[in-house]
């Protein structure tokens, strides 16, 4: 099924309109295997819409998305979503299902059973105890729930991990710890990762490539060091200014 040598992901002139609103206005982009990409921008700039065209939660108005060389519209949905891990912003665990059942839901929809041992391994990947498998979501902290969300996204052994504001609902300490774990998993499992965030500091610290979106277009495509050095244009620099001012003020306090 895969085309040898194809990039992990290719967007070809993707546009999405909702009535009069243009959410995404003709984005073309190639993401090689193994890259950790952050998609950053203000609320409403089109980040989630673009991300969701990959696993077909959004059908684009025009253009195509190729996943490992295959047009995603030509792949059966369960198979496509099995090959692509997805972490929701709102965490989105099913409250009436145990942790183990939540983790196993993707494979189950694709007609497979996940062994108890595999659930335990997935929990260990996100630094949770295997005996958490029998707990219900409301018995977990927000950070633990989102760790389960990440374990669920990895249950189908995906090559590609899509994350929509995965750390947005978490306190700063938990956020930092889970961000680091996600970066570790990306490396250890050889994933290609795209993380949507409105937080430029998070993008700069976690990703190796930062795409900045504004009004449905990608307006900057830079490495973190280049953004910190002042590249990427006005919109990107306005976002970089926020963590820069914070770190300057912290540096002043320590003088
Ligand atoms: P972001 O993820 O950057 O916050 P979104 O992709 O969610 O931005 O939204 C981009 C634009 O598309 C916004 O103007 C938003 O209101 C609009 N939009 C997104 N989803 C829908 C929808 N299902 N129906 C109508 N408009 C939508």
mmCIF file of C-alpha atoms and ligand atoms in Angstrom:
data_model
loop_
_atom_site.group_PDB
_atom_site.id
_atom_site.type_symbol
_atom_site.label_atom_id
_atom_site.label_comp_id
_atom_site.label_asym_id
_atom_site.label_seq_id
_atom_site.Cartn_x
_atom_site.Cartn_y
_atom_site.Cartn_z
ATOM 1 C CA UNK A 1 0.000 0.000 0.000
ATOM 2 C CA UNK A 2 2.814 2.435 0.851
ATOM 3 C CA UNK A 3 4.788 4.126 -1.885
ATOM 4 C CA UNK A 4 8.515 3.691 -1.219
ATOM 5 C CA UNK A 5 10.262 6.996 -0.671
ATOM 6 C CA UNK A 6 7.015 8.927 -0.117
ATOM 7 C CA UNK A 7 7.078 11.522 2.667
ATOM 8 C CA UNK A 8 5.067 10.811 5.824
ATOM 9 C CA UNK A 9 2.545 13.429 4.870
ATOM 10 C CA UNK A 10 1.830 15.766 2.001
ATOM 11 C CA UNK A 11 -0.844 18.456 1.826
ATOM 12 C CA UNK A 12 -1.639 19.555 -1.728
ATOM 13 C CA UNK A 13 -3.444 22.874 -1.927
ATOM 14 C CA UNK A 14 -5.836 22.023 0.929
ATOM 15 C CA UNK A 15 -8.738 24.423 1.418
ATOM 16 C CA UNK A 16 -11.723 24.204 3.741
ATOM 17 C CA UNK A 17 -14.678 26.577 3.726
ATOM 18 C CA UNK A 18 -17.568 26.664 6.158
ATOM 19 C CA UNK A 19 -20.172 28.697 4.284
ATOM 20 C CA UNK A 20 -18.635 32.160 3.966
ATOM 21 C CA UNK A 21 -15.788 31.331 6.365
ATOM 22 C CA UNK A 22 -12.504 30.191 4.903
ATOM 23 C CA UNK A 23 -10.915 28.095 7.667
ATOM 24 C CA UNK A 24 -7.950 26.924 5.560
ATOM 25 C CA UNK A 25 -7.053 28.691 2.321
ATOM 26 C CA UNK A 26 -4.900 26.486 0.084
ATOM 27 C CA UNK A 27 -2.092 24.945 2.136
ATOM 28 C CA UNK A 28 0.669 22.921 0.462
ATOM 29 C CA UNK A 29 3.221 21.254 2.695
ATOM 30 C CA UNK A 30 5.459 18.199 2.923
ATOM 31 C CA UNK A 31 6.401 16.523 6.208
ATOM 32 C CA UNK A 32 9.205 13.941 6.080
ATOM 33 C CA UNK A 33 9.241 10.777 8.187
ATOM 34 C CA UNK A 34 10.413 11.237 11.744
ATOM 35 C CA UNK A 35 9.859 14.985 12.009
ATOM 36 C CA UNK A 36 8.316 16.639 15.093
ATOM 37 C CA UNK A 37 6.275 19.559 13.803
ATOM 38 C CA UNK A 38 4.417 22.163 15.830
ATOM 39 C CA UNK A 39 1.531 23.992 14.215
ATOM 40 C CA UNK A 40 1.188 27.285 16.049
ATOM 41 C CA UNK A 41 -1.137 30.233 15.686
ATOM 42 C CA UNK A 42 -3.862 32.279 17.304
ATOM 43 C CA UNK A 43 -7.238 30.751 18.033
ATOM 44 C CA UNK A 44 -9.280 30.480 14.820
ATOM 45 C CA UNK A 45 -6.258 30.495 12.488
ATOM 46 C CA UNK A 46 -7.170 27.078 11.060
ATOM 47 C CA UNK A 47 -4.773 24.743 12.897
ATOM 48 C CA UNK A 48 -7.305 22.127 14.033
ATOM 49 C CA UNK A 49 -9.091 22.157 10.704
ATOM 50 C CA UNK A 50 -5.854 21.486 8.820
ATOM 51 C CA UNK A 51 -4.844 18.724 11.264
ATOM 52 C CA UNK A 52 -8.216 16.998 11.004
ATOM 53 C CA UNK A 53 -8.031 16.733 7.214
ATOM 54 C CA UNK A 54 -5.346 14.076 7.810
ATOM 55 C CA UNK A 55 -7.560 11.571 9.660
ATOM 56 C CA UNK A 56 -10.659 12.762 7.807
ATOM 57 C CA UNK A 57 -12.472 14.264 10.757
ATOM 58 C CA UNK A 58 -12.700 17.176 8.297
ATOM 59 C CA UNK A 59 -13.267 16.661 4.568
ATOM 60 C CA UNK A 60 -11.484 19.446 2.683
ATOM 61 C CA UNK A 61 -13.435 21.580 0.199
ATOM 62 C CA UNK A 62 -10.566 21.109 -2.269
ATOM 63 C CA UNK A 63 -7.068 19.663 -2.415
ATOM 64 C CA UNK A 64 -5.695 16.346 -1.227
ATOM 65 C CA UNK A 65 -3.785 14.864 1.682
ATOM 66 C CA UNK A 66 -1.331 12.036 1.025
ATOM 67 C CA UNK A 67 -0.340 9.810 3.961
ATOM 68 C CA UNK A 68 2.788 7.788 3.142
ATOM 69 C CA UNK A 69 1.963 8.360 -0.508
ATOM 70 C CA UNK A 70 -1.709 7.323 -0.337
ATOM 71 C CA UNK A 71 -4.586 9.759 -0.810
ATOM 72 C CA UNK A 72 -6.393 9.530 2.549
ATOM 73 C CA UNK A 73 -9.805 9.573 0.860
ATOM 74 C CA UNK A 74 -8.923 6.261 -0.819
ATOM 75 C CA UNK A 75 -8.211 4.425 2.451
ATOM 76 C CA UNK A 76 -10.914 2.719 4.550
ATOM 77 C CA UNK A 77 -11.524 4.853 7.650
ATOM 78 C CA UNK A 78 -10.802 2.210 10.348
ATOM 79 C CA UNK A 79 -7.482 1.311 8.678
ATOM 80 C CA UNK A 80 -6.538 4.970 8.227
ATOM 81 C CA UNK A 81 -7.354 5.886 11.823
ATOM 82 C CA UNK A 82 -5.498 2.824 13.070
ATOM 83 C CA UNK A 83 -2.337 3.976 11.334
ATOM 84 C CA UNK A 84 -2.700 7.508 12.695
ATOM 85 C CA UNK A 85 -2.706 8.184 16.439
ATOM 86 C CA UNK A 86 -4.858 11.111 17.505
ATOM 87 C CA UNK A 87 -4.801 12.934 20.837
ATOM 88 C CA UNK A 88 -7.744 15.257 21.441
ATOM 89 C CA UNK A 89 -7.614 18.602 23.136
ATOM 90 C CA UNK A 90 -10.430 17.759 25.512
ATOM 91 C CA UNK A 91 -8.772 14.395 26.337
ATOM 92 C CA UNK A 92 -12.040 12.705 25.372
ATOM 93 C CA UNK A 93 -11.947 9.485 27.389
ATOM 94 C CA UNK A 94 -15.255 7.631 27.502
ATOM 95 C CA UNK A 95 -16.393 8.100 31.127
ATOM 96 C CA UNK A 96 -18.279 4.805 31.374
ATOM 97 C CA UNK A 97 -15.305 2.726 30.174
ATOM 98 C CA UNK A 98 -12.258 1.675 32.189
ATOM 99 C CA UNK A 99 -8.779 2.892 31.312
ATOM 100 C CA UNK A 100 -8.056 -0.442 29.579
ATOM 101 C CA UNK A 101 -11.258 -0.241 27.528
ATOM 102 C CA UNK A 102 -10.507 3.341 26.548
ATOM 103 C CA UNK A 103 -7.013 2.375 25.395
ATOM 104 C CA UNK A 104 -8.317 -0.606 23.417
ATOM 105 C CA UNK A 105 -11.149 1.240 21.654
ATOM 106 C CA UNK A 106 -9.298 1.936 18.375
ATOM 107 C CA UNK A 107 -8.119 -1.635 17.775
ATOM 108 C CA UNK A 108 -11.576 -2.866 18.874
ATOM 109 C CA UNK A 109 -13.266 -0.726 16.218
ATOM 110 C CA UNK A 110 -10.847 -2.250 13.708
ATOM 111 C CA UNK A 111 -11.913 -5.741 14.889
ATOM 112 C CA UNK A 112 -8.946 -6.601 17.149
ATOM 113 C CA UNK A 113 -8.568 -7.355 20.812
ATOM 114 C CA UNK A 114 -5.773 -5.755 22.785
ATOM 115 C CA UNK A 115 -4.178 -8.108 25.345
ATOM 116 C CA UNK A 116 -3.934 -7.177 29.001
ATOM 117 C CA UNK A 117 -0.162 -7.275 28.624
ATOM 118 C CA UNK A 118 -0.225 -4.832 25.709
ATOM 119 C CA UNK A 119 -2.447 -2.424 27.689
ATOM 120 C CA UNK A 120 0.128 -2.623 30.507
ATOM 121 C CA UNK A 121 2.970 -1.900 28.078
ATOM 122 C CA UNK A 122 1.110 1.117 26.687
ATOM 123 C CA UNK A 123 0.515 2.427 30.215
ATOM 124 C CA UNK A 124 4.224 2.045 30.964
ATOM 125 C CA UNK A 125 5.096 4.018 27.826
ATOM 126 C CA UNK A 126 3.237 6.996 29.294
ATOM 127 C CA UNK A 127 4.703 6.383 32.765
ATOM 128 C CA UNK A 128 1.541 5.065 34.414
ATOM 129 C CA UNK A 129 1.338 1.920 36.546
ATOM 130 C CA UNK A 130 -0.115 -1.099 34.707
ATOM 131 C CA UNK A 131 -2.637 -1.586 37.539
ATOM 132 C CA UNK A 132 -4.328 1.650 36.487
ATOM 133 C CA UNK A 133 -5.941 -0.386 33.707
ATOM 134 C CA UNK A 134 -9.036 -1.118 35.805
ATOM 135 C CA UNK A 135 -9.654 2.422 36.999
ATOM 136 C CA UNK A 136 -12.393 4.639 35.627
ATOM 137 C CA UNK A 137 -11.479 8.034 34.074
ATOM 138 C CA UNK A 138 -13.051 10.025 36.927
ATOM 139 C CA UNK A 139 -10.616 8.364 39.346
ATOM 140 C CA UNK A 140 -7.643 9.942 37.558
ATOM 141 C CA UNK A 141 -6.068 13.396 37.631
ATOM 142 C CA UNK A 142 -6.181 15.555 34.483
ATOM 143 C CA UNK A 143 -2.567 14.724 33.716
ATOM 144 C CA UNK A 144 -3.139 10.982 34.166
ATOM 145 C CA UNK A 145 -6.185 11.159 31.914
ATOM 146 C CA UNK A 146 -4.208 12.828 29.160
ATOM 147 C CA UNK A 147 -1.457 10.196 29.568
ATOM 148 C CA UNK A 148 -4.167 7.606 28.958
ATOM 149 C CA UNK A 149 -5.206 9.678 25.924
ATOM 150 C CA UNK A 150 -1.651 9.376 24.579
ATOM 151 C CA UNK A 151 -1.543 5.605 25.343
ATOM 152 C CA UNK A 152 -4.809 5.207 23.431
ATOM 153 C CA UNK A 153 -3.359 7.090 20.463
ATOM 154 C CA UNK A 154 -0.387 4.675 20.426
ATOM 155 C CA UNK A 155 -2.474 1.502 20.721
ATOM 156 C CA UNK A 156 -2.585 0.856 16.969
ATOM 157 C CA UNK A 157 1.218 1.172 16.555
ATOM 158 C CA UNK A 158 0.806 4.303 14.442
ATOM 159 C CA UNK A 159 3.554 5.858 12.345
ATOM 160 C CA UNK A 160 1.965 9.258 12.633
ATOM 161 C CA UNK A 161 0.839 10.985 15.823
ATOM 162 C CA UNK A 162 -1.532 13.960 15.567
ATOM 163 C CA UNK A 163 -2.119 15.997 18.690
ATOM 164 C CA UNK A 164 -4.579 18.854 19.056
ATOM 165 C CA UNK A 165 -3.554 21.028 22.035
ATOM 166 C CA UNK A 166 -2.634 17.893 24.025
ATOM 167 C CA UNK A 167 -1.277 19.885 26.959
ATOM 168 C CA UNK A 168 -3.786 22.750 26.907
ATOM 169 C CA UNK A 169 -5.919 21.572 29.828
ATOM 170 C CA UNK A 170 -3.025 20.746 32.168
ATOM 171 C CA UNK A 171 -1.260 22.629 34.967
ATOM 172 C CA UNK A 172 2.260 23.899 34.090
ATOM 173 C CA UNK A 173 4.232 21.201 35.931
ATOM 174 C CA UNK A 174 2.184 18.324 34.489
ATOM 175 C CA UNK A 175 2.345 20.021 31.112
ATOM 176 C CA UNK A 176 6.111 20.136 31.156
ATOM 177 C CA UNK A 177 6.448 16.500 32.254
ATOM 178 C CA UNK A 178 4.005 15.186 29.645
ATOM 179 C CA UNK A 179 5.571 17.360 26.929
ATOM 180 C CA UNK A 180 8.953 15.771 27.654
ATOM 181 C CA UNK A 181 7.446 12.262 27.646
ATOM 182 C CA UNK A 182 5.771 12.935 24.290
ATOM 183 C CA UNK A 183 9.090 14.070 22.885
ATOM 184 C CA UNK A 184 10.735 10.906 24.238
ATOM 185 C CA UNK A 185 8.036 8.700 22.699
ATOM 186 C CA UNK A 186 8.401 10.480 19.377
ATOM 187 C CA UNK A 187 12.088 9.574 19.349
ATOM 188 C CA UNK A 188 11.863 6.070 20.823
ATOM 189 C CA UNK A 189 9.008 4.921 18.596
ATOM 190 C CA UNK A 190 10.320 6.639 15.455
ATOM 191 C CA UNK A 191 7.087 8.596 15.001
ATOM 192 C CA UNK A 192 6.228 11.501 12.784
ATOM 193 C CA UNK A 193 4.437 13.943 15.076
ATOM 194 C CA UNK A 194 2.294 17.023 14.465
ATOM 195 C CA UNK A 195 1.251 18.989 17.524
ATOM 196 C CA UNK A 196 -1.224 21.851 17.368
ATOM 197 C CA UNK A 197 -0.691 24.496 20.023
ATOM 198 C CA UNK A 198 -1.351 28.191 20.556
ATOM 199 C CA UNK A 199 1.673 28.359 22.854
ATOM 200 C CA UNK A 200 4.848 29.401 21.026
ATOM 201 C CA UNK A 201 7.084 28.529 24.003
ATOM 202 C CA UNK A 202 5.781 24.952 23.898
ATOM 203 C CA UNK A 203 6.339 24.781 20.126
ATOM 204 C CA UNK A 204 9.891 26.144 20.356
ATOM 205 C CA UNK A 205 10.855 23.763 23.169
ATOM 206 C CA UNK A 206 9.297 20.554 21.820
ATOM 207 C CA UNK A 207 9.353 20.666 18.019
ATOM 208 C CA UNK A 208 12.160 20.649 15.476
ATOM 209 C CA UNK A 209 10.066 22.504 12.912
ATOM 210 C CA UNK A 210 7.531 25.218 13.660
ATOM 211 C CA UNK A 211 4.752 26.122 11.236
ATOM 212 C CA UNK A 212 2.937 29.348 12.013
ATOM 213 C CA UNK A 213 -0.660 29.698 10.821
ATOM 214 C CA UNK A 214 -2.545 32.929 10.336
ATOM 215 C CA UNK A 215 -6.001 33.291 8.780
ATOM 216 C CA UNK A 216 -5.896 29.849 7.157
ATOM 217 C CA UNK A 217 -2.389 30.153 5.687
ATOM 218 C CA UNK A 218 1.060 28.951 6.759
ATOM 219 C CA UNK A 219 2.987 32.203 7.157
ATOM 220 C CA UNK A 220 6.226 30.802 8.600
ATOM 221 C CA UNK A 221 8.029 27.464 8.367
ATOM 222 C CA UNK A 222 11.195 27.602 10.462
ATOM 223 C CA UNK A 223 13.372 25.744 12.912
ATOM 224 C CA UNK A 224 13.003 26.951 16.519
ATOM 225 C CA UNK A 225 16.488 28.501 16.595
ATOM 226 C CA UNK A 226 15.678 30.566 13.486
ATOM 227 C CA UNK A 227 12.487 31.896 15.081
ATOM 228 C CA UNK A 228 14.356 32.791 18.254
ATOM 229 C CA UNK A 229 16.959 34.554 16.069
ATOM 230 C CA UNK A 230 14.210 36.777 14.615
ATOM 231 C CA UNK A 231 13.242 34.965 11.378
ATOM 232 C CA UNK A 232 9.767 33.982 10.166
ATOM 233 C CA UNK A 233 8.108 37.382 9.687
ATOM 234 C CA UNK A 234 5.748 39.564 11.642
ATOM 235 C CA UNK A 235 3.084 37.103 12.831
ATOM 236 C CA UNK A 236 5.698 34.567 13.944
ATOM 237 C CA UNK A 237 7.721 37.220 15.729
ATOM 238 C CA UNK A 238 4.654 38.552 17.557
ATOM 239 C CA UNK A 239 4.169 35.025 18.955
ATOM 240 C CA UNK A 240 7.874 34.617 19.824
ATOM 241 C CA UNK A 241 7.790 37.971 21.658
ATOM 242 C CA UNK A 242 5.592 36.502 24.414
ATOM 243 C CA UNK A 243 8.013 33.877 25.819
ATOM 244 C CA UNK A 244 10.956 36.186 25.056
ATOM 245 C CA UNK A 245 9.519 38.954 27.270
ATOM 246 C CA UNK A 246 8.721 36.433 29.976
ATOM 247 C CA UNK A 247 12.262 35.065 30.019
ATOM 248 C CA UNK A 248 13.726 38.592 30.014
ATOM 249 C CA UNK A 249 11.589 39.565 32.971
ATOM 250 C CA UNK A 250 12.581 36.393 34.841
ATOM 251 C CA UNK A 251 16.249 37.130 34.099
ATOM 252 C CA UNK A 252 15.797 40.659 35.519
ATOM 253 C CA UNK A 253 14.313 39.247 38.708
ATOM 254 C CA UNK A 254 17.319 37.044 39.286
ATOM 255 C CA UNK A 255 19.802 39.921 38.984
HETATM 256 P P1 LIG B 1 -7.754 26.886 15.411
HETATM 257 O O1 LIG B 1 -7.555 25.411 15.558
HETATM 258 O O2 LIG B 1 -6.543 27.577 14.884
HETATM 259 O O3 LIG B 1 -8.272 27.539 16.652
HETATM 260 P P2 LIG B 1 -9.972 26.142 13.715
HETATM 261 O O4 LIG B 1 -9.376 25.288 12.668
HETATM 262 O O5 LIG B 1 -10.687 25.478 14.829
HETATM 263 O O6 LIG B 1 -8.863 27.135 14.286
HETATM 264 O O7 LIG B 1 -10.998 27.169 13.035
HETATM 265 C C1 LIG B 1 -10.682 27.964 11.903
HETATM 266 C C2 LIG B 1 -11.895 28.754 11.493
HETATM 267 O O8 LIG B 1 -12.916 27.877 11.003
HETATM 268 C C3 LIG B 1 -12.531 29.560 12.618
HETATM 269 O O9 LIG B 1 -13.022 30.760 12.079
HETATM 270 C C4 LIG B 1 -13.667 28.667 13.072
HETATM 271 O O10 LIG B 1 -14.711 29.423 13.640
HETATM 272 C C5 LIG B 1 -14.116 28.019 11.768
HETATM 273 N N1 LIG B 1 -14.659 26.668 11.979
HETATM 274 C C6 LIG B 1 -13.991 25.594 12.451
HETATM 275 N N2 LIG B 1 -14.781 24.513 12.514
HETATM 276 C C7 LIG B 1 -16.005 24.909 12.074
HETATM 277 C C8 LIG B 1 -17.270 24.243 11.901
HETATM 278 N N3 LIG B 1 -17.428 22.945 12.172
HETATM 279 N N4 LIG B 1 -18.295 24.973 11.423
HETATM 280 C C9 LIG B 1 -18.139 26.281 11.128
HETATM 281 N N5 LIG B 1 -16.981 26.963 11.249
HETATM 282 C C10 LIG B 1 -15.933 26.298 11.733
#
